[in-house]
Short mmCIF file of C-alpha atoms in Angstrom, two decimals:
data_model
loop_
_atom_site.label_atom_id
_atom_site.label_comp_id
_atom_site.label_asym_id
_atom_site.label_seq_id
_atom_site.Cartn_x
_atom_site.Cartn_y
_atom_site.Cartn_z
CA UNK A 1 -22.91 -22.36 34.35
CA UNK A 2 -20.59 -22.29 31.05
CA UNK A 3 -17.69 -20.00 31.25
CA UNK A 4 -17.81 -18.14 28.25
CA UNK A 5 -14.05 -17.39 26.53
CA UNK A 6 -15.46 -13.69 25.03
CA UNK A 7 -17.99 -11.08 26.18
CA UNK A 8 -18.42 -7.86 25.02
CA UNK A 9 -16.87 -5.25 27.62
CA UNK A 10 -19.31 -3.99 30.56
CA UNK A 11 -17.96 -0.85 31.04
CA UNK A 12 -18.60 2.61 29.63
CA UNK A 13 -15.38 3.04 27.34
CA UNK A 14 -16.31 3.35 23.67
CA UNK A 15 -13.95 3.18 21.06
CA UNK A 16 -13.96 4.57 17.44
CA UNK A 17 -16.78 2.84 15.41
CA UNK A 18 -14.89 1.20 12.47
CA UNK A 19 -18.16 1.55 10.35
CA UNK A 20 -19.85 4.59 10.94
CA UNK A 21 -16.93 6.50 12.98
CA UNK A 22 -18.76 7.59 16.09
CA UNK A 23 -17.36 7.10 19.45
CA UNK A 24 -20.00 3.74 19.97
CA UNK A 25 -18.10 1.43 19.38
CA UNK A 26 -18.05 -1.69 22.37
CA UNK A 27 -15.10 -4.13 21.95
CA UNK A 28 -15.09 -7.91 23.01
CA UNK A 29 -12.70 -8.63 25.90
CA UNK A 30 -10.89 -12.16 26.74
CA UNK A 31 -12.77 -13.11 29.96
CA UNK A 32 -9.77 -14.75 31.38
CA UNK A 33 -7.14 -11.86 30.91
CA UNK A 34 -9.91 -8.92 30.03
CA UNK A 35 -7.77 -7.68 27.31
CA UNK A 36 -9.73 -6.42 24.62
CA UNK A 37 -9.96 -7.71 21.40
CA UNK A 38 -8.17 -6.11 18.14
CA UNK A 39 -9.37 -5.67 14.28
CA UNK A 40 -12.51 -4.39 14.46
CA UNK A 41 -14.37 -7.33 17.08
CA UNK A 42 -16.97 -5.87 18.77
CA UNK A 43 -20.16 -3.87 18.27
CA UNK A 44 -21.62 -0.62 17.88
CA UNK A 45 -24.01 0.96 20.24
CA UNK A 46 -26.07 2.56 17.28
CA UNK A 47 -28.19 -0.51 16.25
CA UNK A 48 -30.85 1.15 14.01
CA UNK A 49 -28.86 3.38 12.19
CA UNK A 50 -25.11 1.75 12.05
CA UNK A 51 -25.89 -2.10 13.44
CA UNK A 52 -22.10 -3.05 12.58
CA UNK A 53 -21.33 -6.47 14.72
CA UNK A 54 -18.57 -8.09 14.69
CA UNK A 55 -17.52 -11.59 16.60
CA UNK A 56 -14.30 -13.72 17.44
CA UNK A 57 -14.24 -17.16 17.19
CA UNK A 58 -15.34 -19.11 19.99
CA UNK A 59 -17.50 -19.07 22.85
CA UNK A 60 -19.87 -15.35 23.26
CA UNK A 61 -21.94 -13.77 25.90
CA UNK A 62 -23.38 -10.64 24.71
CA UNK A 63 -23.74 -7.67 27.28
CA UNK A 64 -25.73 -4.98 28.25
CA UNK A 65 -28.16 -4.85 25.01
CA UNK A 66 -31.63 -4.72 24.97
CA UNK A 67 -32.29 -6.27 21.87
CA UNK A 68 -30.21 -8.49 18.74
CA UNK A 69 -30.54 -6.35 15.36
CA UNK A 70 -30.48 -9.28 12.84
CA UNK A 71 -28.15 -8.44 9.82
CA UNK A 72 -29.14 -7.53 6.56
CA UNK A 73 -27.97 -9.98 4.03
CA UNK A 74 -26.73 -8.78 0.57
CA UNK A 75 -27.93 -8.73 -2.49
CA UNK A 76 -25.72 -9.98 -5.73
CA UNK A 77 -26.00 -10.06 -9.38
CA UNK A 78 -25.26 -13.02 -11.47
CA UNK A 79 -21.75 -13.34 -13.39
CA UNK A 80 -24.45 -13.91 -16.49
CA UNK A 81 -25.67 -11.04 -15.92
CA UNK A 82 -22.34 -9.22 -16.34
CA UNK A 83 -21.27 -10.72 -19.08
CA UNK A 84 -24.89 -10.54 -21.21
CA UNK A 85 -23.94 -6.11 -20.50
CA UNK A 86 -20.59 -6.74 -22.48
CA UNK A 87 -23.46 -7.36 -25.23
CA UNK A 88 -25.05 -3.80 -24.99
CA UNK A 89 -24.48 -2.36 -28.66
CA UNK A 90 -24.43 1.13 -27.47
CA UNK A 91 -21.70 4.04 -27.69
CA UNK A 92 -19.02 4.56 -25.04
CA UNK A 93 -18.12 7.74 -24.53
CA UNK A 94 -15.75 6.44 -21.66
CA UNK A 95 -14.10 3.49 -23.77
CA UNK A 96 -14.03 6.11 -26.18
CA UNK A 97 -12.08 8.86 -24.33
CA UNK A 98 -9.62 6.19 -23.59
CA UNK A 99 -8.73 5.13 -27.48
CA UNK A 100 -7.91 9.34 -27.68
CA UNK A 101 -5.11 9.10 -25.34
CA UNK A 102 -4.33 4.83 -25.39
CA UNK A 103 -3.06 2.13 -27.64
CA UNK A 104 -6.54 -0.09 -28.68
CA UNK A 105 -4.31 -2.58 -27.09
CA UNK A 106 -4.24 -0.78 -24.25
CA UNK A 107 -7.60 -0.22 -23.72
CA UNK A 108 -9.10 -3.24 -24.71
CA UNK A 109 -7.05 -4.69 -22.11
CA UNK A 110 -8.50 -2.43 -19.56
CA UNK A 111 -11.65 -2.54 -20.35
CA UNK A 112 -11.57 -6.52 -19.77
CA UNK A 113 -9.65 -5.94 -16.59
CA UNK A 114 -12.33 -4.06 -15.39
CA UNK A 115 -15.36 -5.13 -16.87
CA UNK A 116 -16.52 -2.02 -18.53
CA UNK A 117 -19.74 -2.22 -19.90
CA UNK A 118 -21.67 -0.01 -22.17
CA UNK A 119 -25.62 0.95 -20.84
CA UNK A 120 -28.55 2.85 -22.76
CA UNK A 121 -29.43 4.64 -19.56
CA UNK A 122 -27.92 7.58 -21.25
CA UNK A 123 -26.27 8.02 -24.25
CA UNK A 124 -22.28 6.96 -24.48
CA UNK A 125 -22.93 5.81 -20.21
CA UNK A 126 -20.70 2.73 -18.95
CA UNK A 127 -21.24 0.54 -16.19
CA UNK A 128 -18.80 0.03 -13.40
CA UNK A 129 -19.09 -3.15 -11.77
CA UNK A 130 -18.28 -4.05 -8.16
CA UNK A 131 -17.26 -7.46 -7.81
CA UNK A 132 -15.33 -8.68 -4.74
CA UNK A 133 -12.82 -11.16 -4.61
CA UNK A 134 -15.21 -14.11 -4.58
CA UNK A 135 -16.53 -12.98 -7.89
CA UNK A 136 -20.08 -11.94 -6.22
CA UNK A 137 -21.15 -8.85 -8.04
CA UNK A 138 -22.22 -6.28 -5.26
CA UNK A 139 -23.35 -3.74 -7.91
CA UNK A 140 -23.38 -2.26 -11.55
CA UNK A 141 -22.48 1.89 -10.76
CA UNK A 142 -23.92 3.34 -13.90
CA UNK A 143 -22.20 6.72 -14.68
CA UNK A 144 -21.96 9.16 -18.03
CA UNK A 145 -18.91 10.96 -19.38
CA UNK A 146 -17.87 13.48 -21.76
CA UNK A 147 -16.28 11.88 -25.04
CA UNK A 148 -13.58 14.47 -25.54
CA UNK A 149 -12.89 15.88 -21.78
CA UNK A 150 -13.49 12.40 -19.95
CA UNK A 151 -15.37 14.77 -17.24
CA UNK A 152 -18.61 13.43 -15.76
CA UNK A 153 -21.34 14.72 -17.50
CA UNK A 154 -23.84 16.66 -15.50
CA UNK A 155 -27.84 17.30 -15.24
CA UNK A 156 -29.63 20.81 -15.92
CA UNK A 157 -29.47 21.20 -12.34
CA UNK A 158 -25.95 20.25 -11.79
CA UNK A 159 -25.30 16.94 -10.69
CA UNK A 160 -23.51 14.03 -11.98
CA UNK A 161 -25.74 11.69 -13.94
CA UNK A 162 -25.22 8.50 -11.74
CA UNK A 163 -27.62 5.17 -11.30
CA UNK A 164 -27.65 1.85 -10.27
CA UNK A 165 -28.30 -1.72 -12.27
CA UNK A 166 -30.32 -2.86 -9.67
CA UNK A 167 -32.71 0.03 -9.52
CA UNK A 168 -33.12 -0.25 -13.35
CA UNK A 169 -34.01 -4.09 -13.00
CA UNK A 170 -36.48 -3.00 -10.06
CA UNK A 171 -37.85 -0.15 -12.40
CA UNK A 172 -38.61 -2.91 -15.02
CA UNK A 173 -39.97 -5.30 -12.46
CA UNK A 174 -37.06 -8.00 -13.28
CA UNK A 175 -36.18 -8.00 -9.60
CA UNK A 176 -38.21 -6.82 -6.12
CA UNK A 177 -35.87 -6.46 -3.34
CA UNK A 178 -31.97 -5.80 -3.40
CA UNK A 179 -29.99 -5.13 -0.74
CA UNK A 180 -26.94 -3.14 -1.92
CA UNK A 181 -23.87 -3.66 -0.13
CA UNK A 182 -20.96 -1.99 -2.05
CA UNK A 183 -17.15 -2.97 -2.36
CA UNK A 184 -14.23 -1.62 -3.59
CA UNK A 185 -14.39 -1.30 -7.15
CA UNK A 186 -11.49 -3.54 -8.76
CA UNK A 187 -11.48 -6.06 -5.49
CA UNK A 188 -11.82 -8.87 -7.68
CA UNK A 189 -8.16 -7.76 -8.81
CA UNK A 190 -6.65 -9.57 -6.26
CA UNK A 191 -7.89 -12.92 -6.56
CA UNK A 192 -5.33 -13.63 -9.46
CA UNK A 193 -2.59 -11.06 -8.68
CA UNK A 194 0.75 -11.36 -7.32
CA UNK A 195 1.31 -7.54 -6.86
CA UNK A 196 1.05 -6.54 -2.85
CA UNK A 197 0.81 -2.88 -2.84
CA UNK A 198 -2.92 -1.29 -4.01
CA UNK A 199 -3.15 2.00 -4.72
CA UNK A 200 -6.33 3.46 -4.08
CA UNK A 201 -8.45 6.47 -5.07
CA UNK A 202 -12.02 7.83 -5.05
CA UNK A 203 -13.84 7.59 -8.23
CA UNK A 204 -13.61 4.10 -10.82
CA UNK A 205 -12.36 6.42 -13.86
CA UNK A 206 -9.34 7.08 -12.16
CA UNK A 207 -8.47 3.47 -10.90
CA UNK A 208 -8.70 2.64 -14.95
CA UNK A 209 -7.13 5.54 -15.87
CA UNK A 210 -3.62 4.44 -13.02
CA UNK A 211 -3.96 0.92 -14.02
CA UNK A 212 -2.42 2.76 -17.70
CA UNK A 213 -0.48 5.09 -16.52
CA UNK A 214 0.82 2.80 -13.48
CA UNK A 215 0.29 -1.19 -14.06
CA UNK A 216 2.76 -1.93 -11.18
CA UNK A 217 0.19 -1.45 -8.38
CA UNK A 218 -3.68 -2.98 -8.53
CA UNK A 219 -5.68 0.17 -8.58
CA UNK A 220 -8.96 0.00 -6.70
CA UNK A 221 -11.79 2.82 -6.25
CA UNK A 222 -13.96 3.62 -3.19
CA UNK A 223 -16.37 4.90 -5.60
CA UNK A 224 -17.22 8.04 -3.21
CA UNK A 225 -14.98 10.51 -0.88
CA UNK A 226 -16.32 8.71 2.59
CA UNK A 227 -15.64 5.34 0.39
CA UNK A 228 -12.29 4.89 3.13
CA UNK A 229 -14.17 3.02 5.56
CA UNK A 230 -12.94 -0.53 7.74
CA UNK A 231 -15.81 -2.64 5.97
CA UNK A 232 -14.55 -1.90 2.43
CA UNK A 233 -10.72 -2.27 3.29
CA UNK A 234 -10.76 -5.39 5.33
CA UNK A 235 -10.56 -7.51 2.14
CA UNK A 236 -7.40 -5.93 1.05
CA UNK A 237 -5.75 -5.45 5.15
CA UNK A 238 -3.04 -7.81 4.21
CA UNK A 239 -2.17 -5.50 1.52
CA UNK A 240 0.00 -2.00 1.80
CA UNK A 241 -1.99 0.55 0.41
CA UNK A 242 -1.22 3.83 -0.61
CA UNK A 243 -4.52 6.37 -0.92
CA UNK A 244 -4.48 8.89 -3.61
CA UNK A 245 -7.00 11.24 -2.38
CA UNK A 246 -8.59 14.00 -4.37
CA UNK A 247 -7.28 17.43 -3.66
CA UNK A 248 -8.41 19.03 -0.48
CA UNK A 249 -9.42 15.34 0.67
CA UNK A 250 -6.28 14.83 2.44
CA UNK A 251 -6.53 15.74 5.65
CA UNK A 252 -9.92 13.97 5.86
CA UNK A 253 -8.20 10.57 4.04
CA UNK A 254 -5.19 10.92 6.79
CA UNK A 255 -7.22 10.93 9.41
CA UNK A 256 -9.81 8.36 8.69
CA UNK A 257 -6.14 6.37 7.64
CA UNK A 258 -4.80 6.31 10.90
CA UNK A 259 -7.57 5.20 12.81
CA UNK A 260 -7.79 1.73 10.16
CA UNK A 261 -3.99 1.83 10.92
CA UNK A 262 -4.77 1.21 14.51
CA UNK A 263 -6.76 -1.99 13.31
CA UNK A 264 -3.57 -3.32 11.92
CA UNK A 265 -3.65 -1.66 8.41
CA UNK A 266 -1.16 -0.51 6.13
CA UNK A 267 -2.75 2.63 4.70
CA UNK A 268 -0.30 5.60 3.69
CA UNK A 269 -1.90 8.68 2.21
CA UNK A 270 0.29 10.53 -0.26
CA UNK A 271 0.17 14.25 0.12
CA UNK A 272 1.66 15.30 -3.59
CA UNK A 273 -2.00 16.59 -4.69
CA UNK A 274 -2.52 18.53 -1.59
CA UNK A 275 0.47 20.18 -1.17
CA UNK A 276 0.50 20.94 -5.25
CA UNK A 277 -1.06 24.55 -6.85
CA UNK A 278 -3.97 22.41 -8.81
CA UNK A 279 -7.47 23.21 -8.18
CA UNK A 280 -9.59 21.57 -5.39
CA UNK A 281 -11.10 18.07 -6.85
CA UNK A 282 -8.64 17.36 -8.92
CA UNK A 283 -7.64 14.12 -8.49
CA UNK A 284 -3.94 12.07 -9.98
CA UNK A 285 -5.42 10.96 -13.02
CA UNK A 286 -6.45 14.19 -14.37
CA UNK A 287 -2.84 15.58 -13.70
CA UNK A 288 -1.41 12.42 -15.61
CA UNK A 289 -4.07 12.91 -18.56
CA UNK A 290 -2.71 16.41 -19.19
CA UNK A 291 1.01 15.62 -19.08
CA UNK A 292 -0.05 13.04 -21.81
CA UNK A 293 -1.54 15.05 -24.11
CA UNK A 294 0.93 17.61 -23.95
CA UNK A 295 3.77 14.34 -24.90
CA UNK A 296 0.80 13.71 -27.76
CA UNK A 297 0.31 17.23 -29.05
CA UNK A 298 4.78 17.63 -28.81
CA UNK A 299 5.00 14.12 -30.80
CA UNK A 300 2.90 15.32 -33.16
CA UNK A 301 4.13 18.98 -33.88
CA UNK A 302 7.57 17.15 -34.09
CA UNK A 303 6.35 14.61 -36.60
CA UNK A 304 4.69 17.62 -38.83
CA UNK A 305 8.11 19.69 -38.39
CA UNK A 306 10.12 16.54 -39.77
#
């Protein structure tokens, strides 16, 4: 009988779910030693609705399961396919909040950084893209501002006009099946970047929005509030990060933080927001955009006074 090197643990201790964050999490233990295994190797117990698996090199013997959930595999765009939406002669209300407060140099520099696109979903709507560090794009967010506020533009009923690429294409019948499997928004920063600390925050505007106010970090987005997850950090573990989160999101942020840190991470979550008078959702970059156009409105009574 082969001696396997790994099995996953036969006992009843769970551990914190890196995926889904539910106390079903079974690690992989070193047969020889039964140590258990670090970072995330193991599996968790809820196989329809989670199914996150994880293995360590070498030999495996799988435990105490029923059955093997076989893994979705992702769906990508094509680069072409970006680069034909840079095309897309349609207004910008985003692009065009930024030239209000931004050099054109700025901008334009930004807007290439991040590959901003323009779509006729609705009028003046961009499209964020999400493409990892191996240049596979995981998704086109497609999302509508206001021109002059830069706020997210809502629906009669309330909600944040928001849609997909891929569920236009399957609308139009260009594509049948995609399996979406997000990632940070600005991972593909890293590929050609010497900087080592990311700063991170929820929604894409803002990552554009720090990437002017503060190029000395890479600025990534986890494009939603339960964005902080082990799946879409472990690209960027090597990395310190520093999370910006919304206000009132700290104490969630912190404690989803320290549970990554005890997977080896470097996550520290700054407080400033939370512990500041501002309103609950307000997030760094709308603090920064105000403090600018007060400097803009000061310049310009100066200017008039000269």
């Amino acid at each position: 009988m082969k001696n396997y090197k790994y099995s996953l643990d036969n006992s009843s201790k769970k551990f914190i779910c890196p995926k889904c964050e539910n106390k079903t999490f079974v690690k992989f233990i070193e047969n020889e030693s039964q140590s258990y295994l670090s970072d995330g190797l193991g599996r968790c117990d809820r196989e329809s609705s989670c199914g996150y698996y994880s293995v360590p090199n070498g030999d495996i013997v799988s435990l105490n399961y029923k059955r093997t959930v076989a893994p979705v595999v992702a769906s990508f765009h094509s680069l072409e396919l970006v680069e034909k939406s840079f095309l897309v002669n349609s207004q910008n209300n985003f692009i065009q909040f930024l030239n209000s407060i931004f050099s054109e140099k700025e901008v334009k520099e930004a807007v290439q950084k991040y590959f901003i696109c323009s779509s006729k979903r609705w009028n003046g709507a961009s499209v964020f893209w999400q493409i990892d560090n191996y240049e596979r794009v995981h998704a086109g967010k497609i999302l509508a501002y206001n021109q002059e506020t830069g706020k997210r533009i809502k629906s009669n009923e309330g909600k944040a006009l928001i849609d997909w690429v891929h569920s236009i294409l399957k609308k139009r019948g260009v594509i049948h099946d995609f399996n979406l499997r997000q990632c940070l928004f600005g991972l593909h920063l890293i590929k050609n970047s010497n900087v080592k600390v990311i700063g991170l925050v929820e929604s894409e505007k803002t990552a554009v929005l720090m990437s002017l106010f503060k190029p000395e970090y890479i600025w990534m987005a986890t494009g939603s509030k339960g964005g902080l997850k082990y799946e879409f950090l472990l690209p960027i573990k090597q990395y310190k990060i520093i999370a910006f989160p919304d206000k009132s999101e700290y104490n969630d942020w912190l404690i989803k933080a320290k549970r990554l840190n005890g997977f080896n991470f470097d996550i520290v979550v700054n407080d400033w927001l939370e512990r500041s008078n501002y309103k609950d959702g307000t997030d760094l970059a709308d603090v920064l955009i105000v403090e600018k156009q007060k400097c803009m409105n000061t310049d310009s009574e100066s200017h008039h006074l000269v």
